[in-house]
């Protein structure tokens, strides 16, 4: 007969996590309680997470697996969770992973609320008193006006002589004109194996082996490499994958790199699988090659592989880019990208949106206009002055051709009607 002396916690190690923000979990039932689900659902997910087929064993699939082409060639396997799995993993992310990501340092910017590629790029702009005025906001005035006949538009600027951000940067020995190195990790999500996840939750967070194994099971699936070998890794497409890979890579990869280069003048950041290092001096090739070798050894020791096709050494004599942003002396947009978007908007103003939408491969004008607004919004994050000019040209083109006259949209944090 059962009594209060009988407990399911027999043999379970009871200890508090090492990280204060981590939830206290000791077994499967307390984990289910933390997630707000039943223990039956918890074990249903663990036992059936690898059923990808529509009728695999008569069970409803929890992931839909498909492949999409990569921009650089090959195909990328995506695991799209079902509605049930998406809700379950969203709970797991909010209650288990999100509190842990607060402990990540500023060197990690991907998949974090309130951080973007702009923060990752700014980390590699060294402090320079001469370049500092160019980093500030513009005090000059700029206006885009349409001609009276409606045949064109002009850009009127005033106050440029008094604007610190408009003044050319004088020649000087700038600490921003150093060498920068870009690394890429091969198959970042798939290379984060189940054993890595379990080790993180035991050694870093402090959960017992049973709880760490449960969490590793819930957030990994069976993956197949190009040679047909199967292992359990993090699926690309799940709500938990970004945070989980950030946490595991920070413990296995980021902290060893930061420790190895502490006090050497090198700055390090990681945006998902993109590793970036910068030094204020234009170091000779021998020292750069030594750094590349050290980073590669740390990557291999962590259990990942360097994608050598994407390793780049950027010298100050040429354009230095990080995550699509120019980081030579000040944060800026690539000039060719700005010219391309400016030409598209000009053609829209002169000839209408239909032809440009077809050239851009968009389904209709509405989608094309949404894409244009998105590009202008992205530029606002980096260079508000250039973005404001392009936004005005877009508005003039829409008014001239009566596009998007109804409804409202969101631009630059303000509701525009």
PDB file of C-alpha atoms in Angstrom, residues 93 101 104-113 115-117 119-120 188-189 242-243 245-247 270-274 323:
ATOM      1  CA  UNK A  93      12.672  28.461 -24.423  1.00  0.00           C
ATOM      2  CA  UNK A 101      20.898  33.699 -22.001  1.00  0.00           C
ATOM      3  CA  UNK A 104      25.881  35.754 -22.035  1.00  0.00           C
ATOM      4  CA  UNK A 105      28.380  38.555 -22.576  1.00  0.00           C
ATOM      5  CA  UNK A 106      28.270  41.370 -25.165  1.00  0.00           C
ATOM      6  CA  UNK A 107      30.329  39.275 -27.585  1.00  0.00           C
ATOM      7  CA  UNK A 108      27.144  37.317 -28.471  1.00  0.00           C
ATOM      8  CA  UNK A 109      24.488  39.226 -30.425  1.00  0.00           C
ATOM      9  CA  UNK A 110      22.468  36.685 -32.424  1.00  0.00           C
ATOM     10  CA  UNK A 111      19.056  35.500 -31.185  1.00  0.00           C
ATOM     11  CA  UNK A 112      19.072  37.973 -28.295  1.00  0.00           C
ATOM     12  CA  UNK A 113      16.314  40.473 -27.574  1.00  0.00           C
ATOM     13  CA  UNK A 115      20.713  43.199 -29.790  1.00  0.00           C
ATOM     14  CA  UNK A 116      21.345  43.209 -33.537  1.00  0.00           C
ATOM     15  CA  UNK A 117      24.094  43.081 -36.141  1.00  0.00           C
ATOM     16  CA  UNK A 119      25.817  45.897 -31.867  1.00  0.00           C
ATOM     17  CA  UNK A 120      28.081  43.154 -33.175  1.00  0.00           C
ATOM     18  CA  UNK A 188      26.734  25.143 -36.721  1.00  0.00           C
ATOM     19  CA  UNK A 189      23.346  23.789 -35.628  1.00  0.00           C
ATOM     20  CA  UNK A 242      19.202  29.653 -31.550  1.00  0.00           C
ATOM     21  CA  UNK A 243      19.356  30.127 -27.773  1.00  0.00           C
ATOM     22  CA  UNK A 245      23.443  26.836 -29.699  1.00  0.00           C
ATOM     23  CA  UNK A 246      24.392  30.237 -28.253  1.00  0.00           C
ATOM     24  CA  UNK A 247      24.646  28.794 -24.743  1.00  0.00           C
ATOM     25  CA  UNK A 270      30.257  35.768 -32.510  1.00  0.00           C
ATOM     26  CA  UNK A 271      26.980  36.150 -34.390  1.00  0.00           C
ATOM     27  CA  UNK A 272      25.547  32.606 -34.652  1.00  0.00           C
ATOM     28  CA  UNK A 273      28.208  30.769 -36.708  1.00  0.00           C
ATOM     29  CA  UNK A 274      30.128  33.928 -37.728  1.00  0.00           C
ATOM     30  CA  UNK A 323      27.592  41.001 -41.275  1.00  0.00           C
TER      31      UNK A 323
END
